[in-house]
Short mmCIF file of C-alpha atoms and ligand atoms in Angstrom, two decimals:
data_model
loop_
_atom_site.label_atom_id
_atom_site.label_comp_id
_atom_site.label_asym_id
_atom_site.label_seq_id
_atom_site.Cartn_x
_atom_site.Cartn_y
_atom_site.Cartn_z
CA MET A 1 -10.40 36.78 -2.14
CA ALA A 2 -12.04 33.47 -1.19
CA ARG A 3 -11.78 32.74 2.54
CA TYR A 4 -12.18 29.27 4.21
CA ASP A 5 -11.84 27.81 7.52
CA VAL A 6 -9.83 24.83 6.26
CA ALA A 7 -7.68 24.70 3.01
CA VAL A 8 -6.27 21.17 2.09
CA ILE A 9 -3.36 21.16 -0.47
CA GLY A 10 -3.49 17.68 -2.29
CA GLY A 11 -6.62 15.70 -2.92
CA GLY A 12 -5.37 12.13 -2.31
CA PRO A 13 -6.77 9.81 0.51
CA GLY A 14 -5.17 11.88 3.15
CA GLY A 15 -6.23 15.08 1.80
CA TYR A 16 -9.96 14.13 0.70
CA THR A 17 -10.52 12.22 3.79
CA ALA A 18 -9.41 15.37 6.01
CA ALA A 19 -11.59 17.66 3.97
CA ILE A 20 -14.71 15.52 4.27
CA ARG A 21 -14.16 15.11 8.08
CA ALA A 22 -13.61 18.99 8.54
CA ALA A 23 -16.78 19.61 6.31
CA GLN A 24 -18.71 17.08 8.51
CA ALA A 25 -17.72 19.16 11.74
CA GLY A 26 -19.07 22.26 10.00
CA ALA A 27 -16.03 23.71 8.67
CA GLY A 28 -15.98 25.93 5.10
CA VAL A 29 -13.46 23.76 3.31
CA CYS A 30 -11.65 23.89 -0.27
CA VAL A 31 -9.33 21.14 -1.73
CA VAL A 32 -6.50 22.49 -4.21
CA GLU A 33 -5.52 19.64 -6.55
CA MET A 34 -3.39 20.04 -9.45
CA ASP A 35 -4.28 16.81 -10.91
CA LYS A 36 -7.07 14.36 -10.34
CA VAL A 37 -8.69 13.96 -6.95
CA GLY A 38 -7.92 10.57 -5.25
CA GLY A 39 -4.28 11.19 -5.69
CA THR A 40 -1.65 8.26 -6.26
CA CYS A 41 -3.90 5.83 -4.51
CA LEU A 42 -6.87 6.02 -6.78
CA ASN A 43 -5.16 7.11 -9.88
CA ARG A 44 -1.66 5.51 -9.83
CA GLY A 45 -1.56 3.11 -6.94
CA CYS A 46 -3.80 1.06 -4.79
CA ILE A 47 -6.79 0.98 -6.97
CA PRO A 48 -5.41 0.69 -10.37
CA THR A 49 -2.74 -2.37 -9.52
CA LYS A 50 -5.83 -4.10 -7.66
CA ALA A 51 -7.94 -3.63 -10.78
CA LEU A 52 -5.43 -5.28 -12.79
CA LEU A 53 -4.49 -8.10 -10.12
CA SER A 54 -8.21 -8.88 -10.33
CA CYS A 55 -7.92 -9.47 -14.15
CA THR A 56 -4.84 -11.65 -13.68
CA GLY A 57 -6.61 -13.50 -10.87
CA VAL A 58 -9.42 -14.42 -13.17
CA LEU A 59 -6.84 -15.48 -15.85
CA ALA A 60 -4.95 -17.50 -13.17
CA GLN A 61 -8.46 -19.25 -12.22
CA ILE A 62 -9.03 -20.00 -15.93
CA LYS A 63 -5.57 -21.53 -16.10
CA ARG A 64 -6.84 -24.02 -13.47
CA ALA A 65 -10.19 -24.58 -14.73
CA GLU A 66 -9.82 -28.42 -15.34
CA GLU A 67 -9.09 -28.74 -11.74
CA PHE A 68 -12.65 -27.68 -11.13
CA GLY A 69 -13.84 -29.81 -13.83
CA ILE A 70 -14.35 -27.08 -16.40
CA LYS A 71 -12.97 -27.38 -19.93
CA VAL A 72 -12.39 -23.98 -21.58
CA GLY A 73 -11.25 -23.56 -25.18
CA GLU A 74 -8.39 -21.35 -26.26
CA VAL A 75 -7.81 -18.60 -23.80
CA THR A 76 -6.72 -15.27 -25.06
CA THR A 77 -6.44 -12.05 -23.34
CA SER A 78 -6.22 -8.29 -24.07
CA TRP A 79 -4.05 -6.17 -22.15
CA LYS A 80 -5.85 -3.16 -23.75
CA GLN A 81 -9.17 -4.23 -22.35
CA MET A 82 -7.61 -4.82 -19.16
CA LEU A 83 -6.32 -1.29 -19.17
CA GLU A 84 -9.66 0.06 -20.20
CA ARG A 85 -11.48 -1.72 -17.29
CA LYS A 86 -8.69 -0.42 -14.85
CA ASP A 87 -9.49 3.12 -16.07
CA ARG A 88 -13.43 2.54 -15.56
CA VAL A 89 -12.73 1.41 -12.00
CA VAL A 90 -10.53 4.49 -11.32
CA ASP A 91 -13.06 7.07 -13.10
CA LYS A 92 -15.92 5.76 -10.98
CA LEU A 93 -14.10 6.17 -7.76
CA VAL A 94 -12.61 9.67 -8.81
CA THR A 95 -16.10 10.81 -9.71
CA GLY A 96 -17.41 9.46 -6.43
CA VAL A 97 -15.03 11.63 -4.44
CA GLU A 98 -15.90 14.61 -6.70
CA PHE A 99 -19.54 13.92 -5.76
CA LEU A 100 -18.91 13.55 -1.96
CA PHE A 101 -17.08 17.01 -2.33
CA LYS A 102 -20.06 18.49 -3.94
CA SER A 103 -22.40 16.91 -1.04
CA TYR A 104 -20.36 18.43 1.76
CA ALA A 105 -20.16 21.66 -0.24
CA ILE A 106 -16.17 21.42 -0.57
CA ASP A 107 -14.91 23.67 -3.16
CA LEU A 108 -12.52 21.58 -5.66
CA ILE A 109 -9.86 24.11 -6.83
CA ASN A 110 -7.97 22.84 -9.90
CA GLY A 111 -4.20 24.05 -9.84
CA LYS A 112 -0.95 23.90 -8.17
CA ALA A 113 -1.01 25.50 -4.76
CA THR A 114 2.07 27.35 -2.99
CA LEU A 115 2.00 28.94 0.39
CA PHE A 116 2.41 32.62 0.41
CA ASP A 117 2.16 33.05 4.08
CA LYS A 118 0.89 30.94 6.88
CA ASN A 119 -2.75 31.88 6.01
CA THR A 120 -2.63 32.40 2.27
CA ILE A 121 -2.19 29.89 -0.63
CA GLU A 122 -1.32 31.00 -4.19
CA VAL A 123 -2.91 28.89 -6.65
CA GLU A 124 -1.53 28.56 -10.34
CA THR A 125 -4.65 27.17 -12.24
CA SER A 126 -4.47 24.94 -15.30
CA ASN A 127 -5.12 27.63 -17.62
CA GLY A 128 -2.02 29.80 -16.28
CA GLY A 129 -4.09 32.05 -14.15
CA ASP A 130 -3.24 32.80 -10.60
CA ASN A 131 -5.66 32.92 -7.69
CA GLU A 132 -5.20 33.68 -4.03
CA LEU A 133 -7.21 32.18 -1.07
CA THR A 134 -6.92 32.66 2.72
CA ALA A 135 -7.70 30.04 5.41
CA SER A 136 -7.63 29.85 9.05
CA HIS A 137 -5.99 26.36 9.01
CA ILE A 138 -4.13 24.76 6.03
CA ILE A 139 -3.46 20.86 5.67
CA LEU A 140 -0.72 19.90 3.59
CA ALA A 141 -1.28 16.42 1.80
CA THR A 142 0.76 16.70 -1.30
CA GLY A 143 1.88 12.96 -1.27
CA SER A 144 4.75 11.42 -2.99
CA ARG A 145 6.01 10.46 -6.49
CA PRO A 146 8.32 7.55 -7.64
CA ALA A 147 12.08 8.09 -6.96
CA TYR A 148 14.26 9.06 -9.69
CA ILE A 149 17.66 7.72 -9.47
CA PRO A 150 20.14 9.16 -11.90
CA ALA A 151 22.12 6.18 -12.56
CA PHE A 152 19.04 4.31 -13.84
CA ASP A 153 17.96 6.82 -16.46
CA ILE A 154 14.48 6.55 -16.27
CA ASP A 155 13.08 7.61 -19.50
CA GLY A 156 9.51 6.36 -19.24
CA LYS A 157 9.85 4.03 -22.27
CA GLN A 158 12.60 1.66 -21.89
CA VAL A 159 13.27 2.20 -18.16
CA ILE A 160 9.85 3.03 -16.29
CA THR A 161 8.32 3.47 -13.05
CA SER A 162 5.24 2.21 -11.66
CA ASN A 163 3.13 5.11 -13.15
CA GLU A 164 4.19 4.09 -16.87
CA ALA A 165 3.56 0.36 -15.87
CA LEU A 166 0.18 0.94 -15.34
CA ASP A 167 -0.51 2.32 -18.89
CA LEU A 168 2.05 0.37 -20.96
CA ALA A 169 0.57 0.15 -24.66
CA GLU A 170 2.01 -3.25 -25.06
CA LEU A 171 3.46 -5.66 -22.83
CA PRO A 172 7.18 -6.41 -23.15
CA GLU A 173 8.34 -10.16 -23.51
CA SER A 174 10.85 -9.50 -20.45
CA LEU A 175 10.97 -6.91 -17.63
CA ILE A 176 13.66 -6.47 -15.11
CA ILE A 177 11.85 -5.17 -11.87
CA VAL A 178 14.48 -3.18 -9.82
CA GLY A 179 13.18 -3.41 -6.17
CA GLY A 180 11.54 -6.49 -4.61
CA GLY A 181 9.44 -4.23 -2.13
CA VAL A 182 5.73 -4.41 -2.17
CA ILE A 183 5.14 -2.48 -5.40
CA GLY A 184 7.80 -4.49 -7.25
CA CYS A 185 6.14 -8.00 -6.13
CA GLU A 186 2.66 -6.80 -6.88
CA PHE A 187 3.57 -6.00 -10.44
CA ALA A 188 5.79 -9.02 -10.61
CA CYS A 189 2.32 -10.94 -9.99
CA ILE A 190 0.57 -8.98 -12.64
CA PHE A 191 3.03 -9.30 -15.45
CA SER A 192 4.36 -12.74 -14.93
CA GLU A 193 0.57 -14.12 -15.03
CA MET A 194 0.39 -12.29 -18.53
CA GLY A 195 3.36 -14.13 -19.76
CA VAL A 196 6.05 -11.54 -19.04
CA LYS A 197 9.45 -12.94 -18.20
CA ILE A 198 10.05 -11.26 -14.97
CA THR A 199 13.57 -10.98 -13.13
CA ILE A 200 13.42 -9.17 -9.78
CA ILE A 201 16.58 -7.57 -8.68
CA GLU A 202 16.76 -6.56 -4.91
CA ALA A 203 19.81 -4.93 -3.19
CA LEU A 204 18.82 -6.25 0.40
CA ASP A 205 18.97 -9.96 1.47
CA ARG A 206 15.39 -10.71 1.03
CA ILE A 207 12.33 -9.13 -0.93
CA LEU A 208 9.62 -7.85 1.04
CA ASN A 209 11.92 -6.96 3.80
CA THR A 210 9.50 -5.33 5.96
CA GLU A 211 7.60 -8.77 6.41
CA ASP A 212 8.33 -11.48 8.80
CA ARG A 213 11.60 -13.25 7.59
CA GLN A 214 9.87 -16.70 7.32
CA ILE A 215 7.02 -15.33 5.31
CA SER A 216 8.85 -13.39 2.94
CA GLN A 217 11.30 -16.55 2.43
CA ARG A 218 7.96 -18.76 1.77
CA MET A 219 6.91 -15.81 -0.83
CA ARG A 220 10.15 -16.11 -2.64
CA GLY A 221 9.48 -19.68 -3.13
CA VAL A 222 6.01 -19.08 -4.41
CA LEU A 223 7.17 -16.35 -6.87
CA ARG A 224 9.99 -18.82 -8.04
CA LYS A 225 7.61 -21.52 -8.65
CA ARG A 226 5.60 -19.30 -11.03
CA GLY A 227 8.67 -18.70 -12.93
CA ILE A 228 9.84 -15.44 -11.60
CA THR A 229 13.57 -14.96 -11.19
CA ILE A 230 14.87 -13.29 -8.09
CA HIS A 231 18.32 -11.87 -7.32
CA THR A 232 19.03 -10.65 -3.72
CA ASN A 233 21.90 -9.02 -2.38
CA ALA A 234 22.37 -7.65 -5.82
CA LYS A 235 23.27 -3.78 -6.05
CA ILE A 236 22.65 -2.40 -9.51
CA THR A 237 25.36 0.10 -10.37
CA GLN A 238 23.88 1.19 -13.76
CA ILE A 239 21.32 0.50 -16.40
CA LYS A 240 22.62 0.32 -19.99
CA LYS A 241 20.33 0.69 -22.98
CA THR A 242 20.43 -0.33 -26.64
CA ALA A 243 17.58 0.16 -29.11
CA GLU A 244 16.19 -3.44 -28.35
CA GLN A 245 17.02 -4.07 -24.73
CA VAL A 246 18.14 -2.64 -21.14
CA THR A 247 21.02 -4.31 -19.01
CA ALA A 248 21.35 -4.12 -15.50
CA VAL A 249 24.94 -4.06 -14.33
CA LEU A 250 25.43 -5.43 -10.93
CA GLU A 251 28.21 -4.46 -8.26
CA SER A 252 29.39 -8.03 -8.86
CA GLY A 253 29.98 -7.43 -12.55
CA GLU A 254 27.11 -9.78 -13.60
CA GLU A 255 24.77 -8.20 -16.40
CA ILE A 256 21.01 -9.05 -16.63
CA SER A 257 19.12 -8.12 -19.75
CA ALA A 258 15.56 -7.62 -20.55
CA GLN A 259 13.21 -5.73 -22.91
CA GLN A 260 12.36 -3.11 -20.41
CA ALA A 261 13.03 -2.39 -16.78
CA MET A 262 10.72 -0.94 -14.15
CA VAL A 263 12.23 0.83 -11.23
CA SER A 264 10.61 0.62 -7.88
CA ILE A 265 12.90 1.49 -5.31
CA GLY A 266 11.16 4.01 -3.30
CA ARG A 267 8.98 7.34 -3.32
CA ALA A 268 10.19 11.03 -3.36
CA LEU A 269 8.15 13.48 -1.20
CA ASN A 270 6.21 16.20 -2.99
CA THR A 271 7.51 19.19 -1.13
CA GLN A 272 9.27 20.97 -3.90
CA GLY A 273 7.67 24.56 -4.77
CA LEU A 274 5.42 24.39 -1.76
CA GLY A 275 6.72 27.31 -0.01
CA LEU A 276 7.53 25.55 3.02
CA LYS A 277 10.85 27.66 3.65
CA LYS A 278 9.29 30.77 2.99
CA VAL A 279 6.57 30.13 5.70
CA GLY A 280 9.41 28.47 7.90
CA ILE A 281 7.78 24.86 8.16
CA LYS A 282 10.43 22.45 9.57
CA GLN A 283 11.53 19.36 7.60
CA GLY A 284 13.53 16.35 8.50
CA ALA A 285 16.64 14.70 6.67
CA ARG A 286 14.58 13.15 4.10
CA GLY A 287 12.72 16.27 3.35
CA GLU A 288 9.53 15.04 5.13
CA ILE A 289 7.45 17.55 6.74
CA LEU A 290 7.67 17.37 10.52
CA VAL A 291 4.82 16.97 12.51
CA ASN A 292 3.58 16.42 16.25
CA GLU A 293 1.46 13.38 17.08
CA ARG A 294 -1.76 15.81 16.39
CA MET A 295 -0.32 15.98 12.73
CA GLN A 296 0.52 19.63 13.43
CA THR A 297 3.66 21.21 12.00
CA ASN A 298 5.50 23.67 13.86
CA ILE A 299 3.40 26.44 12.59
CA GLU A 300 0.33 26.36 14.68
CA ASN A 301 -2.31 26.50 12.09
CA ILE A 302 -0.57 24.32 9.40
CA TYR A 303 -0.94 20.58 9.55
CA ALA A 304 0.60 17.78 7.32
CA ILE A 305 -0.61 14.22 6.63
CA GLY A 306 -0.11 11.32 4.37
CA ASP A 307 3.24 10.38 2.44
CA VAL A 308 4.73 13.86 2.70
CA VAL A 309 5.36 13.38 6.52
CA GLY A 310 7.36 10.23 5.65
CA LYS A 311 5.97 7.88 8.29
CA LEU A 312 4.08 4.84 7.05
CA MET A 313 3.52 5.34 3.29
CA LEU A 314 0.14 3.82 3.03
CA ALA A 315 -3.40 5.07 2.03
CA HIS A 316 -5.03 3.97 5.20
CA VAL A 317 -2.47 5.61 7.17
CA ALA A 318 -2.85 8.97 5.06
CA ALA A 319 -6.66 8.70 5.74
CA ARG A 320 -6.34 8.02 9.49
CA GLN A 321 -3.81 11.09 9.74
CA GLY A 322 -6.29 13.25 7.93
CA MET A 323 -9.18 12.38 10.44
CA VAL A 324 -6.78 13.28 13.36
CA ALA A 325 -5.61 16.65 11.70
CA ALA A 326 -9.15 17.62 10.76
CA GLY A 327 -10.23 16.44 14.37
CA ASN A 328 -7.86 18.73 16.03
CA ILE A 329 -8.59 21.48 13.65
CA MET A 330 -12.26 21.30 14.52
CA GLY A 331 -11.68 20.85 18.37
CA THR A 332 -11.57 17.18 19.31
CA HIS A 333 -8.26 16.14 21.02
CA GLU A 334 -6.99 13.41 18.62
CA VAL A 335 -3.48 11.78 18.40
CA MET A 336 -2.02 9.50 15.91
CA ASP A 337 -1.16 5.90 17.09
CA TYR A 338 0.94 3.63 14.76
CA ARG A 339 0.89 0.63 17.01
CA VAL A 340 -1.74 -1.30 15.07
CA VAL A 341 -1.35 -0.61 11.40
CA PRO A 342 -2.09 -3.52 9.09
CA GLY A 343 -0.16 -4.03 5.99
CA ALA A 344 -1.57 -5.46 3.08
CA ILE A 345 0.25 -7.08 -0.10
CA PHE A 346 -1.88 -8.04 -2.79
CA THR A 347 0.54 -10.92 -4.29
CA HIS A 348 -0.96 -14.24 -5.06
CA PRO A 349 -1.43 -15.58 -2.30
CA GLU A 350 -1.87 -12.52 -0.32
CA LEU A 351 0.26 -11.27 2.69
CA ALA A 352 -0.84 -9.46 5.51
CA SER A 353 0.53 -8.43 8.87
CA VAL A 354 -0.12 -6.10 11.86
CA GLY A 355 1.50 -5.47 15.16
CA LEU A 356 4.49 -7.25 16.32
CA THR A 357 6.01 -10.35 14.78
CA ALA A 358 7.50 -12.94 17.37
CA ASP A 359 11.04 -11.63 16.99
CA LYS A 360 10.19 -7.98 17.53
CA ALA A 361 7.93 -8.97 20.48
CA LYS A 362 10.70 -10.57 22.00
CA GLU A 363 13.10 -7.66 21.26
CA ASN A 364 10.39 -5.56 23.15
CA GLY A 365 10.72 -7.71 26.34
CA TYR A 366 7.78 -9.96 26.08
CA GLU A 367 7.50 -13.64 26.24
CA VAL A 368 5.14 -14.81 23.74
CA ASN A 369 2.94 -17.75 22.90
CA LEU A 370 2.40 -18.63 19.19
CA GLY A 371 -0.69 -19.75 17.46
CA ASN A 372 -0.25 -21.37 14.05
CA PHE A 373 -2.64 -22.45 11.68
CA SER A 374 -2.27 -24.01 7.92
CA PHE A 375 -4.90 -23.25 5.32
CA MET A 376 -4.14 -26.76 4.18
CA ALA A 377 -6.45 -27.73 7.18
CA LEU A 378 -9.09 -25.16 6.51
CA GLY A 379 -12.34 -26.59 4.76
CA LYS A 380 -13.10 -23.35 3.03
CA ALA A 381 -9.53 -22.89 1.52
CA LEU A 382 -9.57 -26.51 0.30
CA ALA A 383 -12.96 -26.18 -1.39
CA MET A 384 -11.79 -22.76 -2.81
CA GLY A 385 -8.56 -24.52 -4.04
CA GLU A 386 -6.60 -21.76 -2.20
CA ALA A 387 -4.97 -23.62 0.46
CA GLU A 388 -1.43 -22.35 0.10
CA GLY A 389 -0.38 -20.36 3.32
CA THR A 390 -0.52 -19.79 6.99
CA ILE A 391 -1.64 -17.79 9.90
CA ARG A 392 0.50 -16.96 12.78
CA LEU A 393 -0.85 -15.24 16.12
CA VAL A 394 1.61 -13.67 18.51
CA ALA A 395 0.27 -13.48 22.03
CA ASP A 396 1.63 -12.14 25.38
CA ALA A 397 2.13 -14.88 27.40
CA ALA A 398 1.46 -13.16 30.57
CA SER A 399 -1.72 -11.53 29.73
CA ASP A 400 -2.80 -13.55 26.63
CA LYS A 401 -3.45 -10.28 24.94
CA LEU A 402 -2.83 -10.49 21.04
CA LEU A 403 0.46 -8.57 20.03
CA GLY A 404 0.59 -9.30 16.30
CA ALA A 405 -0.47 -11.62 13.39
CA GLN A 406 1.15 -12.49 9.99
CA ILE A 407 -0.99 -14.11 7.44
CA MET A 408 -0.12 -15.63 3.94
CA GLY A 409 -3.19 -16.91 2.31
CA PRO A 410 -6.40 -16.42 0.49
CA HIS A 411 -7.92 -13.23 1.37
CA ALA A 412 -5.27 -12.52 3.88
CA THR A 413 -5.75 -8.91 3.38
CA ASP A 414 -9.41 -9.01 4.49
CA LEU A 415 -8.79 -11.36 7.33
CA ILE A 416 -6.07 -9.13 9.03
CA ALA A 417 -8.82 -6.50 10.02
CA GLU A 418 -10.30 -9.00 12.67
CA VAL A 419 -6.86 -9.16 14.34
CA ALA A 420 -6.34 -5.47 14.06
CA LEU A 421 -9.59 -4.87 15.88
CA ALA A 422 -8.65 -7.45 18.43
CA ILE A 423 -5.34 -5.81 19.18
CA ASN A 424 -6.70 -2.30 19.07
CA LYS A 425 -9.17 -3.25 21.80
CA GLY A 426 -6.73 -5.22 23.78
CA LEU A 427 -8.36 -8.64 23.25
CA THR A 428 -6.74 -11.93 24.23
CA ALA A 429 -6.26 -15.12 22.19
CA LYS A 430 -9.05 -16.58 24.44
CA ASP A 431 -11.34 -13.68 23.30
CA VAL A 432 -10.80 -14.41 19.69
CA ALA A 433 -11.24 -18.14 20.51
CA GLN A 434 -14.46 -17.93 22.23
CA THR A 435 -16.10 -16.09 19.61
CA ILE A 436 -18.12 -18.21 17.11
CA HIS A 437 -16.74 -18.09 13.60
CA ALA A 438 -19.11 -18.94 10.65
CA HIS A 439 -18.29 -22.26 9.08
CA PRO A 440 -16.94 -22.65 6.55
CA THR A 441 -15.14 -19.53 5.96
CA LEU A 442 -11.58 -18.30 5.79
CA ALA A 443 -11.96 -16.58 9.09
CA GLU A 444 -11.90 -19.96 10.80
CA ALA A 445 -8.14 -19.73 10.14
CA VAL A 446 -8.03 -16.94 12.75
CA PHE A 447 -10.21 -18.75 15.23
CA GLU A 448 -8.02 -21.89 14.88
CA ALA A 449 -4.94 -20.07 15.30
CA ALA A 450 -6.29 -18.23 18.44
CA GLU A 451 -7.10 -21.66 19.90
CA ASP A 452 -3.57 -22.94 18.99
CA VAL A 453 -2.13 -20.11 21.08
CA HIS A 454 -2.99 -22.51 23.93
CA GLY A 455 -2.44 -25.83 21.96
CA MET A 456 -6.10 -26.17 21.81
CA ALA A 457 -6.91 -25.92 17.98
CA ILE A 458 -9.19 -28.85 17.08
CA HIS A 459 -8.00 -29.39 13.35
CA VAL A 460 -4.30 -29.64 14.71
CA ALA A 461 -2.77 -32.88 15.68
CA LYS A 462 -2.00 -33.25 19.33
CA LYS A 463 1.37 -31.66 20.13
CA LYS A 464 4.09 -33.14 22.34
CA GLY A 465 3.77 -31.68 25.78
CA HIS A 466 0.18 -30.62 25.67
P1 LIG B 501 -1.16 11.15 -2.62
O1 LIG B 501 -2.14 10.16 -2.83
O2 LIG B 501 0.17 10.97 -3.42
O3 LIG B 501 -2.02 12.57 -3.27
C1 LIG B 501 -1.38 13.70 -3.00
C2 LIG B 501 -2.22 14.72 -4.18
O4 LIG B 501 -1.44 16.06 -3.93
C3 LIG B 501 -1.93 14.40 -5.67
O5 LIG B 501 -3.16 14.17 -6.31
C4 LIG B 501 -1.11 15.47 -6.10
O6 LIG B 501 -1.55 15.68 -7.43
C5 LIG B 501 -1.48 16.71 -5.18
N1 LIG B 501 -0.55 17.66 -5.04
C6 LIG B 501 0.88 17.40 -4.87
N2 LIG B 501 1.48 18.67 -4.53
C7 LIG B 501 0.47 19.57 -5.05
C8 LIG B 501 0.44 21.12 -5.11
N3 LIG B 501 1.43 21.85 -4.72
N4 LIG B 501 -0.87 21.84 -5.23
C9 LIG B 501 -1.71 21.00 -5.65
N5 LIG B 501 -2.03 19.74 -5.53
C10 LIG B 501 -0.74 18.97 -5.21
N6 LIG B 501 -1.29 2.02 0.10
C11 LIG B 501 -2.04 1.26 0.40
O7 LIG B 501 -2.43 1.30 1.42
N7 LIG B 501 -2.30 0.19 -0.25
C12 LIG B 501 -2.10 -0.28 -1.46
O8 LIG B 501 -2.40 -1.39 -2.06
C13 LIG B 501 -1.12 0.49 -1.87
N8 LIG B 501 -0.87 0.24 -3.50
C14 LIG B 501 0.05 1.18 -3.92
C15 LIG B 501 0.38 0.88 -5.31
C16 LIG B 501 1.36 1.59 -5.96
C17 LIG B 501 1.77 1.16 -7.27
C18 LIG B 501 1.80 2.95 -5.59
C19 LIG B 501 2.54 3.77 -6.21
C20 LIG B 501 1.45 3.29 -4.23
C21 LIG B 501 0.56 2.39 -3.47
N9 LIG B 501 0.22 2.66 -2.11
C22 LIG B 501 -0.72 1.83 -1.54
C23 LIG B 501 0.29 3.83 -1.49
C24 LIG B 501 -0.54 4.79 -1.58
O9 LIG B 501 -0.92 5.18 -2.72
C25 LIG B 501 -0.20 6.32 -0.79
O10 LIG B 501 0.39 5.93 0.48
C26 LIG B 501 -1.07 7.15 -0.78
O11 LIG B 501 -1.75 7.74 -1.95
C27 LIG B 501 -0.85 8.40 -0.02
O12 LIG B 501 -1.80 9.46 0.05
P2 LIG B 501 -1.60 11.08 0.27
O13 LIG B 501 -3.07 11.57 0.44
O14 LIG B 501 -0.50 11.28 1.17
O15 LIG B 501 -0.82 11.50 -1.25
#
């Protein structure tokens, strides 16, 4: 029987990061993966969606070519070629992770893993064979999958999830997107750019409800301008099907029809068949694996990371949790800190946030100073023709330390990194304002917003009282 210091179950961003970090510290490591390494993120999530968004981003630019003094002839698109490009990007990254495993002598075992006891894993390999391995430490990183709601009768054809949406042989004329969260809104941008008539149906009172209220309202306006219909406070009781169309029946009695529907209302955790009960691993009310701040379960030598622990279901959180778990196994004391986790939404324009919103900061007892800056006043954004959006910095009035940021605008998802670093290191608005930012860049928006915290932004008109 093969023996390892660390066995990781699941090769997504959580699992593969943990495996590499443990191997870097000298452990003998294996990863058991029943599908492809890279998990949801590389194969069915972050990367394929962003590869498709890059295609539709080029299309959006071409549609505006005349604005830039460029005349283009008739524009045709090939969804098939876009999918092929997406697959090439995914393959490159998956192969890259496999290469990293080889370079760190990490054994990749293809098969479905079940815990037999606290040190033994049974692996059902793809050819039906059974293998057993033992490990001093085990990291559970089995991730999540789209949640299936019986009333929606998801069949993978007329009613699909994000998994099938990434490989549609043909684009529908119209699509209902059930759920106006991050995944729903990103797909709405991809498909609407390709000419699909999109209707988003959201049960809550606003789309992107984890974001600042003002920003999510502005995004609603942007999506509407692009021809996307949005229903909020709209609960679907049933999705009816005929051969030609699907019809969402709302609680109000209203019926909305389209050629297909995509359900993106949440994720189910991959804990079934993992042997958790057998080994006595504690789970929470949603089935999530319970862990302490060191990512350790109630069984001392077993850790759990990523979506399956049900905290923030993001690839970069999974990766960080993987580093924390591996670090603790290998003898460095590390704890998971969720205070500074950037969120990135790849709509057009992009949204990004980190730390506290102004409302949340006030709820937490802070008096705040806000710094705002509009991309409309930024040279680089105007030159790019991408001036829609704003940045808001939230600073503690007493100490001037940055508490949070919300950005809507070009490359918001890249710009947020500077503020995340500033908050993480306890920097003040003044620290950011006193840092010279290159001109002309989008990063100057962060600088101007930091100056605006004290009413000193050069490219903002004088305010009353200053
Ligand atoms: P996963 O990536 O789900 O990997 C788990 C792996 O475990 C899988 O490969 C699975 O096959 C394997 N596995 C499960 N059970 C077993 C078993 N018993 N034996 C062996 N192997 C097993 N996050 C972002 O941060 N940014 C984004 O832009 C973003 N976009 C997304 C877009 C979409 C459409 C979706 C669906 C998700 C997106 N996410 C994004 C979320 C992100 O993909 C997840 O948070 C992340 O993949 C979680 O990583 P993980 O390692 O916990 O699990």
